Coordinates of C-alpha atoms and ligand atoms in Angstrom, one line a residue:
X1 CA 56.2 -53.5 -4.8
X2 CA 55.7 -50.0 -3.7
X3 CA 57.4 -47.0 -5.3
X4 CA 60.0 -45.4 -3.0
X5 CA 59.0 -42.2 -1.5
X6 CA 60.6 -39.7 -3.9
X7 CA 60.7 -35.9 -2.5
X8 CA 57.8 -33.8 -2.5
X9 CA 58.7 -30.3 -3.7
X10 CA 56.2 -27.6 -3.0
X11 CA 56.5 -24.0 -4.3
X12 CA 54.7 -21.0 -2.8
X13 CA 54.6 -17.5 -4.1
X14 CA 54.7 -16.0 -0.4
X15 CA 56.0 -17.3 2.9
X16 CA 52.7 -18.7 4.2
X17 CA 51.0 -20.3 1.1
X18 CA 52.2 -23.7 1.1
X19 CA 51.1 -24.1 5.0
X20 CA 47.8 -22.6 4.5
X21 CA 46.8 -24.4 1.3
X22 CA 48.5 -27.8 1.8
X23 CA 50.2 -27.8 5.2
X24 CA 48.1 -30.9 6.6
X25 CA 49.3 -32.8 3.4
X26 CA 53.0 -31.9 4.2
X27 CA 52.8 -33.0 7.7
X28 CA 51.0 -36.3 6.3
X29 CA 53.9 -36.8 4.0
X30 CA 56.6 -36.0 6.0
X31 CA 55.5 -38.4 8.9
X32 CA 55.3 -41.3 6.2
X33 CA 59.0 -40.6 5.6
X34 CA 59.0 -38.5 2.7
X35 CA 61.4 -35.8 2.2
X36 CA 60.0 -32.4 1.7
X37 CA 61.5 -29.1 0.4
X38 CA 59.7 -25.8 0.1
X39 CA 60.7 -23.2 -2.4
X40 CA 59.2 -19.7 -1.7
X41 CA 59.3 -17.1 -4.3
X42 CA 59.1 -13.9 -2.2
X43 CA 59.5 -12.6 1.3
X44 CA 55.7 -11.4 1.4
X45 CA 57.3 -7.8 1.3
X46 CA 54.0 -6.3 -0.3
X47 CA 52.0 -7.8 2.6
X48 CA 49.9 -5.6 4.7
X49 CA 51.4 -7.0 7.9
X50 CA 54.7 -8.4 9.1
X51 CA 58.2 -7.4 7.7
X52 CA 60.0 -9.5 5.2
X53 CA 62.3 -10.3 8.0
X54 CA 59.6 -11.4 10.3
X55 CA 57.9 -13.5 7.4
X56 CA 61.3 -15.2 6.7
X57 CA 61.7 -16.3 10.4
X58 CA 57.7 -17.4 10.6
X59 CA 58.2 -19.6 7.3
X60 CA 61.4 -21.1 8.6
X61 CA 59.7 -22.0 11.6
X62 CA 56.6 -23.2 9.9
X63 CA 58.8 -25.5 7.8
X64 CA 60.3 -26.9 10.7
X65 CA 57.3 -27.8 12.4
X66 CA 56.0 -29.8 9.3
X67 CA 59.3 -31.5 8.8
X68 CA 60.2 -29.6 5.6
X69 CA 63.3 -27.9 4.4
X70 CA 63.0 -24.5 2.8
X71 CA 64.8 -22.1 0.6
X72 CA 63.8 -18.5 -0.6
X73 CA 64.4 -17.5 -4.1
X74 CA 63.8 -14.0 -5.5
X75 CA 61.8 -13.6 -9.1
X76 CA 60.1 -10.3 -9.5
X77 CA 59.2 -9.7 -5.9
X78 CA 55.8 -9.8 -3.9
X79 CA 52.8 -8.7 -6.1
X80 CA 55.0 -8.2 -9.2
X81 CA 55.6 -11.7 -10.5
X82 CA 55.3 -12.2 -14.2
X83 CA 55.1 -15.4 -16.4
X84 CA 58.4 -15.4 -18.1
X85 CA 60.5 -18.0 -19.3
X86 CA 63.7 -17.2 -17.5
X87 CA 61.5 -17.9 -14.4
X88 CA 60.2 -21.2 -15.6
X89 CA 63.6 -22.3 -16.2
X90 CA 64.8 -21.2 -12.9
X91 CA 62.4 -23.3 -11.5
X92 CA 63.0 -26.3 -13.7
X93 CA 66.4 -26.2 -12.6
X94 CA 65.3 -26.5 -8.8
X95 CA 63.1 -29.6 -9.8
X96 CA 66.2 -31.1 -11.6
X97 CA 68.3 -30.7 -8.4
X98 CA 65.4 -32.0 -6.0
X99 CA 64.2 -34.6 -8.4
X100 CA 60.8 -35.0 -6.7
X101 CA 58.1 -37.5 -7.4
X102 CA 55.7 -34.8 -6.5
X103 CA 55.3 -31.4 -7.1
X104 CA 52.9 -29.0 -5.5
X105 CA 52.0 -25.4 -6.6
X106 CA 49.2 -23.1 -6.3
X107 CA 46.0 -23.4 -8.6
X108 CA 45.9 -21.5 -11.8
X109 CA 42.4 -20.0 -11.1
X110 CA 42.4 -16.3 -11.7
X111 CA 40.3 -14.9 -8.9
X112 CA 43.1 -15.2 -6.1
X113 CA 46.3 -13.1 -5.7
X114 CA 48.0 -12.9 -9.0
X115 CA 51.2 -14.2 -7.7
X116 CA 49.6 -17.4 -6.9
X117 CA 47.9 -18.3 -10.3
X118 CA 51.1 -16.9 -12.0
X119 CA 53.3 -19.2 -9.9
X120 CA 50.9 -22.1 -10.8
X121 CA 51.5 -21.3 -14.4
X122 CA 55.4 -21.1 -13.9
X123 CA 55.8 -24.3 -12.2
X124 CA 53.4 -26.4 -14.8
X125 CA 55.8 -25.1 -17.2
X126 CA 58.8 -25.7 -15.3
X127 CA 57.7 -29.4 -14.6
X128 CA 57.7 -29.6 -18.5
X129 CA 60.8 -27.7 -19.1
X130 CA 62.8 -30.1 -16.5
X131 CA 61.9 -33.0 -18.7
X132 CA 63.4 -31.7 -21.8
X133 CA 66.9 -32.5 -22.5
X134 CA 68.3 -29.7 -25.1
X135 CA 67.6 -26.5 -22.8
X136 CA 70.9 -25.2 -22.6
X137 CA 70.5 -23.2 -19.3
X138 CA 69.5 -26.4 -17.6
X139 CA 72.4 -28.6 -19.3
X140 CA 74.3 -29.0 -15.9
X141 CA 71.8 -31.3 -14.5
X142 CA 70.0 -34.3 -16.0
X143 CA 66.4 -33.9 -17.2
X144 CA 63.9 -34.9 -14.7
X145 CA 60.1 -36.2 -15.1
X146 CA 58.2 -35.4 -12.0
X147 CA 55.7 -38.2 -11.1
X148 CA 52.7 -35.7 -10.4
X149 CA 52.0 -32.0 -10.3
X150 CA 49.4 -31.4 -7.9
X151 CA 47.7 -27.8 -7.3
X152 CA 46.6 -26.7 -3.9
X153 CA 44.2 -23.8 -3.2
X154 CA 45.3 -21.2 -0.9
X155 CA 41.8 -19.6 -0.4
X156 CA 38.2 -21.2 -1.2
X157 CA 38.2 -18.6 -4.4
X158 CA 41.2 -20.4 -5.9
X159 CA 39.5 -24.0 -5.9
X160 CA 39.1 -25.0 -9.3
X161 CA 35.2 -26.1 -10.3
X162 CA 35.6 -28.0 -13.4
X163 CA 37.7 -31.0 -12.4
X164 CA 37.1 -33.2 -9.3
X165 CA 39.9 -32.9 -6.6
X166 CA 41.9 -35.6 -4.9
X167 CA 41.2 -35.7 -1.4
X168 CA 44.0 -36.4 1.2
X169 CA 42.8 -37.5 4.6
X170 CA 44.9 -35.4 7.2
X171 CA 42.7 -36.1 10.3
X172 CA 45.4 -37.8 12.4
X173 CA 45.8 -36.0 15.6
X174 CA 49.5 -35.4 15.1
X175 CA 49.2 -34.2 11.3
X176 CA 46.4 -31.8 12.5
X177 CA 48.6 -30.7 15.5
X178 CA 51.7 -29.9 13.1
X179 CA 49.5 -28.3 10.5
X180 CA 47.7 -26.1 13.1
X181 CA 51.1 -25.4 14.7
X182 CA 52.7 -24.3 11.3
X183 CA 49.8 -21.9 10.3
X184 CA 49.9 -20.1 13.9
X185 CA 53.7 -19.7 13.1
X186 CA 52.7 -17.0 10.6
X187 CA 51.8 -14.9 13.6
X188 CA 52.1 -11.6 11.6
X189 CA 49.4 -12.7 9.1
X190 CA 46.8 -13.5 11.8
X191 CA 46.1 -10.0 13.0
X192 CA 43.4 -9.3 10.8
X193 CA 41.8 -12.7 10.1
X194 CA 42.0 -16.1 11.7
X195 CA 43.2 -18.0 8.7
X196 CA 44.1 -21.2 10.6
X197 CA 40.2 -21.4 11.6
X198 CA 39.4 -20.9 7.9
X199 CA 41.5 -23.8 6.5
X200 CA 40.5 -26.0 9.3
X201 CA 36.9 -25.3 8.4
X202 CA 37.8 -25.9 4.7
X203 CA 39.3 -29.3 5.6
X204 CA 36.3 -30.3 7.7
X205 CA 33.9 -29.6 4.8
X206 CA 36.2 -31.7 2.4
X207 CA 36.4 -34.2 5.1
X208 CA 32.6 -34.4 5.1
X209 CA 32.9 -35.2 1.3
X210 CA 34.7 -38.4 2.2
X211 CA 33.6 -39.4 5.6
X212 CA 36.7 -38.1 7.6
X213 CA 36.8 -35.4 10.1
X214 CA 39.5 -33.6 7.8
X215 CA 40.8 -33.8 4.5
X216 CA 42.7 -31.5 1.9
X217 CA 41.7 -31.2 -1.7
X218 CA 44.5 -31.3 -4.3
X219 CA 43.9 -30.9 -8.2
X220 CA 45.8 -33.0 -10.4
X221 CA 47.4 -31.4 -13.5
X222 CA 47.6 -34.7 -15.6
X223 CA 45.6 -38.1 -15.4
X224 CA 46.6 -40.0 -12.2
X225 CA 48.0 -43.3 -13.2
X226 CA 47.8 -46.6 -10.9
X227 CA 49.1 -50.0 -11.5
X228 CA 45.7 -51.4 -10.7
X229 CA 42.3 -50.4 -9.0
X230 CA 43.5 -51.4 -5.6
X231 CA 44.4 -48.1 -4.3
X232 CA 41.2 -46.7 -5.2
X233 CA 39.5 -48.9 -2.4
X234 CA 38.3 -45.9 -0.1
X235 CA 35.2 -44.3 -1.4
X236 CA 34.1 -40.8 -1.3
X237 CA 30.4 -41.7 -1.1
X238 CA 30.1 -44.3 1.8
X239 CA 26.8 -42.9 3.1
Ligands
ZN1 ZN1 50.0 -15.7 -1.0

């Protein structure tokens, strides 16, 4: 019997991270009926382009195009994020509220925006703390064990090299259209570089690794667990 589609909870350090790093996966999941919620941990106020107000509007529009809900939280501010227990506990409180089956966070590779890898560390800690019954700050809600924590890479430099990714096929026309639209919604960020073209090129490369026109790589934090070998029917190497 298939498991029910528990919500997907995606964390981003900046208003465009989730869309650029994993937007196609989001579009694919919402179209499959999964509820998706974004938590954005700054307004991108340290960015070179776009005001916090513009960037908030852009992120809300992008989330809507992907079929996700969105909230903004304040931690230390853009470019000032630090790994602190109180942040991990705050994020754990959100995990307990949303009760996701899947959590997405930026990878913890160091050679990227420092907020990205620090948020990845915080979310990894938060998924752990959300499970622990005795934390007094989290007592208001029942403990919650997330099914899987998966990391997304906002940029090529953020891709972990030491572990194989899970490749998610995002090649259907409507998924690619929703993803592209969500990336283009961040118009303030596209003045200096064509990020949608970069991300679609990455998806094309990942697709070529598994015989699909487009795929997005995600990196699991823990071993993936299946009931049988049946879900592993699709091969990466079919040529
Ligand atoms: Zn970012």
